[in-house]
Amino acid sequence: MSNIVNDKVLEYINGYYKPKRTELAEFRADAEMRKIPIILKDTESFLGMIADLSRPKRILEIGTAIGYSAAFLASALPSCRVVTIEREEDAHAEAVLNMERLGLADRVTCLKGDAIEIMAQLADEQDRRYFDIYGDCEKSSAESGAEPTEGEPFDFVFIDAGKSHYAQFLECAMKLIGEGALIVCDNVLMKGKTAADEYDPTGKYKTSIRKMRAFIEMITSDTRLDTTILAVGDGISVSRVNSK
């Protein structure tokens, strides 16, 4: 079994998967053919459902990759703006092109750089009307015509980047969101490794497992958050901000 859910059950669930746009289906097929990691189909369906229910106006994504999840969220929520951060230059450049190709460059702002550093810069903005961070990271949407993003708090955060840094990502994100915001983290069960050492027989992922377990302990015991862990995709945590 390669998934945290029985393969036959997952195949059945994915049989009901419906892409938001034809272009997204093509985007997914291309990424899967090239073996580029993007959100799984059941993760996408769940993410779309909670995004639709919460109706965020501003989404922060940590870990753009080539832009599939940012494109999905922007397509699912036509009135929403997305700011997404990616540190890898090639992935960032491809994400920019994908936003332009999909007609989303005016609502998806792709930033290149270290997520912790960029979020610290965003949090340091005193007037919080516009993000003025062009000197220290590349603002790709300026290249594709998007206006600067208004500096209001984010109300939805999607974390899907370096698993060992989830705790740091969350703490930085907490400075950029308000009460009632949702924080969704992907891959928290790490193909079952987080739950049981037997799924990492060689110990190759020992450090990542330890840090992910500490992260889950943190978010489930943090009184600022209401958190649930779900066996969707590769494991998803959903946290609602009570207060900060």
PDB file of N, CA and C in Angstrom, residues 44-86:
ATOM      1  N   GLU A  44      -6.836  18.045  -3.174  1.00  0.00           N
ATOM      2  CA  GLU A  44      -7.408  19.163  -3.929  1.00  0.00           C
ATOM      3  C   GLU A  44      -8.908  19.290  -3.680  1.00  0.00           C
ATOM      4  N   SER A  45      -9.613  18.182  -3.719  1.00  0.00           N
ATOM      5  CA  SER A  45     -11.063  18.219  -3.511  1.00  0.00           C
ATOM      6  C   SER A  45     -11.401  18.738  -2.122  1.00  0.00           C
ATOM      7  N   PHE A  46     -10.657  18.271  -1.109  1.00  0.00           N
ATOM      8  CA  PHE A  46     -10.895  18.726   0.260  1.00  0.00           C
ATOM      9  C   PHE A  46     -10.537  20.194   0.416  1.00  0.00           C
ATOM     10  N   LEU A  47      -9.398  20.587  -0.136  1.00  0.00           N
ATOM     11  CA  LEU A  47      -8.957  21.975  -0.043  1.00  0.00           C
ATOM     12  C   LEU A  47      -9.976  22.903  -0.694  1.00  0.00           C
ATOM     13  N   GLY A  48     -10.499  22.490  -1.841  1.00  0.00           N
ATOM     14  CA  GLY A  48     -11.504  23.295  -2.516  1.00  0.00           C
ATOM     15  C   GLY A  48     -12.772  23.434  -1.702  1.00  0.00           C
ATOM     16  N   MET A  49     -13.169  22.360  -1.023  1.00  0.00           N
ATOM     17  CA  MET A  49     -14.381  22.401  -0.211  1.00  0.00           C
ATOM     18  C   MET A  49     -14.247  23.371   0.956  1.00  0.00           C
ATOM     19  N   ILE A  50     -13.139  23.274   1.712  1.00  0.00           N
ATOM     20  CA  ILE A  50     -13.020  24.157   2.869  1.00  0.00           C
ATOM     21  C   ILE A  50     -12.763  25.604   2.444  1.00  0.00           C
ATOM     22  N   ALA A  51     -12.099  25.790   1.312  1.00  0.00           N
ATOM     23  CA  ALA A  51     -11.910  27.148   0.802  1.00  0.00           C
ATOM     24  C   ALA A  51     -13.250  27.747   0.396  1.00  0.00           C
ATOM     25  N   ASP A  52     -14.088  26.940  -0.235  1.00  0.00           N
ATOM     26  CA  ASP A  52     -15.401  27.414  -0.654  1.00  0.00           C
ATOM     27  C   ASP A  52     -16.275  27.729   0.553  1.00  0.00           C
ATOM     28  N   LEU A  53     -16.174  26.930   1.603  1.00  0.00           N
ATOM     29  CA  LEU A  53     -16.971  27.161   2.808  1.00  0.00           C
ATOM     30  C   LEU A  53     -16.496  28.394   3.574  1.00  0.00           C
ATOM     31  N   SER A  54     -15.185  28.615   3.613  1.00  0.00           N
ATOM     32  CA  SER A  54     -14.644  29.741   4.379  1.00  0.00           C
ATOM     33  C   SER A  54     -14.588  31.034   3.577  1.00  0.00           C
ATOM     34  N   ARG A  55     -14.600  30.930   2.250  1.00  0.00           N
ATOM     35  CA  ARG A  55     -14.604  32.089   1.350  1.00  0.00           C
ATOM     36  C   ARG A  55     -13.533  33.126   1.706  1.00  0.00           C
ATOM     37  N   PRO A  56     -12.278  32.750   1.750  1.00  0.00           N
ATOM     38  CA  PRO A  56     -11.227  33.720   2.072  1.00  0.00           C
ATOM     39  C   PRO A  56     -11.080  34.776   0.981  1.00  0.00           C
ATOM     40  N   LYS A  57     -10.663  35.957   1.401  1.00  0.00           N
ATOM     41  CA  LYS A  57     -10.392  37.028   0.449  1.00  0.00           C
ATOM     42  C   LYS A  57      -8.915  37.074   0.079  1.00  0.00           C
ATOM     43  N   ARG A  58      -8.073  36.631   1.018  1.00  0.00           N
ATOM     44  CA  ARG A  58      -6.625  36.685   0.797  1.00  0.00           C
ATOM     45  C   ARG A  58      -5.994  35.391   1.300  1.00  0.00           C
ATOM     46  N   ILE A  59      -5.291  34.720   0.414  1.00  0.00           N
ATOM     47  CA  ILE A  59      -4.647  33.449   0.740  1.00  0.00           C
ATOM     48  C   ILE A  59      -3.133  33.606   0.666  1.00  0.00           C
ATOM     49  N   LEU A  60      -2.447  33.054   1.654  1.00  0.00           N
ATOM     50  CA  LEU A  60      -0.991  32.972   1.637  1.00  0.00           C
ATOM     51  C   LEU A  60      -0.610  31.508   1.475  1.00  0.00           C
ATOM     52  N   GLU A  61       0.199  31.223   0.466  1.00  0.00           N
ATOM     53  CA  GLU A  61       0.687  29.860   0.255  1.00  0.00           C
ATOM     54  C   GLU A  61       2.194  29.829   0.435  1.00  0.00           C
ATOM     55  N   ILE A  62       2.660  28.869   1.204  1.00  0.00           N
ATOM     56  CA  ILE A  62       4.092  28.682   1.406  1.00  0.00           C
ATOM     57  C   ILE A  62       4.493  27.413   0.676  1.00  0.00           C
ATOM     58  N   GLY A  63       5.202  27.574  -0.412  1.00  0.00           N
ATOM     59  CA  GLY A  63       5.590  26.451  -1.253  1.00  0.00           C
ATOM     60  C   GLY A  63       4.808  26.441  -2.552  1.00  0.00           C
ATOM     61  N   THR A  64       5.218  27.278  -3.494  1.00  0.00           N
ATOM     62  CA  THR A  64       4.509  27.400  -4.772  1.00  0.00           C
ATOM     63  C   THR A  64       4.711  26.188  -5.664  1.00  0.00           C
ATOM     64  N   ALA A  65       5.943  25.670  -5.681  1.00  0.00           N
ATOM     65  CA  ALA A  65       6.378  24.702  -6.698  1.00  0.00           C
ATOM     66  C   ALA A  65       6.123  25.336  -8.069  1.00  0.00           C
ATOM     67  N   ILE A  66       5.427  24.652  -8.965  1.00  0.00           N
ATOM     68  CA  ILE A  66       5.169  25.235 -10.291  1.00  0.00           C
ATOM     69  C   ILE A  66       3.811  25.925 -10.363  1.00  0.00           C
ATOM     70  N   GLY A  67       3.158  26.061  -9.201  1.00  0.00           N
ATOM     71  CA  GLY A  67       1.964  26.902  -9.145  1.00  0.00           C
ATOM     72  C   GLY A  67       0.626  26.207  -9.250  1.00  0.00           C
ATOM     73  N   TYR A  68       0.600  24.873  -9.177  1.00  0.00           N
ATOM     74  CA  TYR A  68      -0.683  24.193  -9.379  1.00  0.00           C
ATOM     75  C   TYR A  68      -1.699  24.543  -8.296  1.00  0.00           C
ATOM     76  N   SER A  69      -1.320  24.426  -7.029  1.00  0.00           N
ATOM     77  CA  SER A  69      -2.289  24.668  -5.959  1.00  0.00           C
ATOM     78  C   SER A  69      -2.713  26.129  -5.902  1.00  0.00           C
ATOM     79  N   ALA A  70      -1.797  27.046  -6.190  1.00  0.00           N
ATOM     80  CA  ALA A  70      -2.166  28.463  -6.236  1.00  0.00           C
ATOM     81  C   ALA A  70      -3.161  28.715  -7.357  1.00  0.00           C
ATOM     82  N   ALA A  71      -2.920  28.094  -8.506  1.00  0.00           N
ATOM     83  CA  ALA A  71      -3.839  28.237  -9.637  1.00  0.00           C
ATOM     84  C   ALA A  71      -5.197  27.630  -9.316  1.00  0.00           C
ATOM     85  N   PHE A  72      -5.193  26.494  -8.628  1.00  0.00           N
ATOM     86  CA  PHE A  72      -6.452  25.859  -8.251  1.00  0.00           C
ATOM     87  C   PHE A  72      -7.256  26.753  -7.314  1.00  0.00           C
ATOM     88  N   LEU A  73      -6.604  27.279  -6.279  1.00  0.00           N
ATOM     89  CA  LEU A  73      -7.308  28.117  -5.311  1.00  0.00           C
ATOM     90  C   LEU A  73      -7.843  29.385  -5.960  1.00  0.00           C
ATOM     91  N   ALA A  74      -7.049  30.005  -6.810  1.00  0.00           N
ATOM     92  CA  ALA A  74      -7.502  31.217  -7.495  1.00  0.00           C
ATOM     93  C   ALA A  74      -8.654  30.913  -8.443  1.00  0.00           C
ATOM     94  N   SER A  75      -8.637  29.750  -9.062  1.00  0.00           N
ATOM     95  CA  SER A  75      -9.717  29.362  -9.971  1.00  0.00           C
ATOM     96  C   SER A  75     -10.986  29.032  -9.204  1.00  0.00           C
ATOM     97  N   ALA A  76     -10.828  28.432  -8.024  1.00  0.00           N
ATOM     98  CA  ALA A  76     -11.982  28.050  -7.213  1.00  0.00           C
ATOM     99  C   ALA A  76     -12.643  29.253  -6.557  1.00  0.00           C
ATOM    100  N   LEU A  77     -11.851  30.313  -6.334  1.00  0.00           N
ATOM    101  CA  LEU A  77     -12.351  31.504  -5.633  1.00  0.00           C
ATOM    102  C   LEU A  77     -12.067  32.738  -6.489  1.00  0.00           C
ATOM    103  N   PRO A  78     -12.947  33.058  -7.414  1.00  0.00           N
ATOM    104  CA  PRO A  78     -12.686  34.130  -8.387  1.00  0.00           C
ATOM    105  C   PRO A  78     -12.460  35.516  -7.792  1.00  0.00           C
ATOM    106  N   SER A  79     -12.943  35.760  -6.576  1.00  0.00           N
ATOM    107  CA  SER A  79     -12.762  37.083  -5.978  1.00  0.00           C
ATOM    108  C   SER A  79     -11.590  37.123  -5.006  1.00  0.00           C
ATOM    109  N   CYS A  80     -10.855  36.027  -4.908  1.00  0.00           N
ATOM    110  CA  CYS A  80      -9.766  35.922  -3.942  1.00  0.00           C
ATOM    111  C   CYS A  80      -8.426  36.275  -4.579  1.00  0.00           C
ATOM    112  N   ARG A  81      -7.526  36.819  -3.759  1.00  0.00           N
ATOM    113  CA  ARG A  81      -6.153  37.061  -4.182  1.00  0.00           C
ATOM    114  C   ARG A  81      -5.234  36.091  -3.449  1.00  0.00           C
ATOM    115  N   VAL A  82      -4.224  35.615  -4.148  1.00  0.00           N
ATOM    116  CA  VAL A  82      -3.294  34.629  -3.594  1.00  0.00           C
ATOM    117  C   VAL A  82      -1.875  35.182  -3.654  1.00  0.00           C
ATOM    118  N   VAL A  83      -1.168  35.093  -2.538  1.00  0.00           N
ATOM    119  CA  VAL A  83       0.264  35.397  -2.497  1.00  0.00           C
ATOM    120  C   VAL A  83       0.976  34.084  -2.202  1.00  0.00           C
ATOM    121  N   THR A  84       1.896  33.685  -3.058  1.00  0.00           N
ATOM    122  CA  THR A  84       2.556  32.395  -2.899  1.00  0.00           C
ATOM    123  C   THR A  84       4.069  32.562  -2.953  1.00  0.00           C
ATOM    124  N   ILE A  85       4.771  31.798  -2.135  1.00  0.00           N
ATOM    125  CA  ILE A  85       6.216  31.960  -1.956  1.00  0.00           C
ATOM    126  C   ILE A  85       6.949  30.682  -2.348  1.00  0.00           C
ATOM    127  N   GLU A  86       7.983  30.838  -3.154  1.00  0.00           N
ATOM    128  CA  GLU A  86       8.800  29.697  -3.585  1.00  0.00           C
ATOM    129  C   GLU A  86      10.274  30.104  -3.591  1.00  0.00           C
TER     130      GLU A  86
END
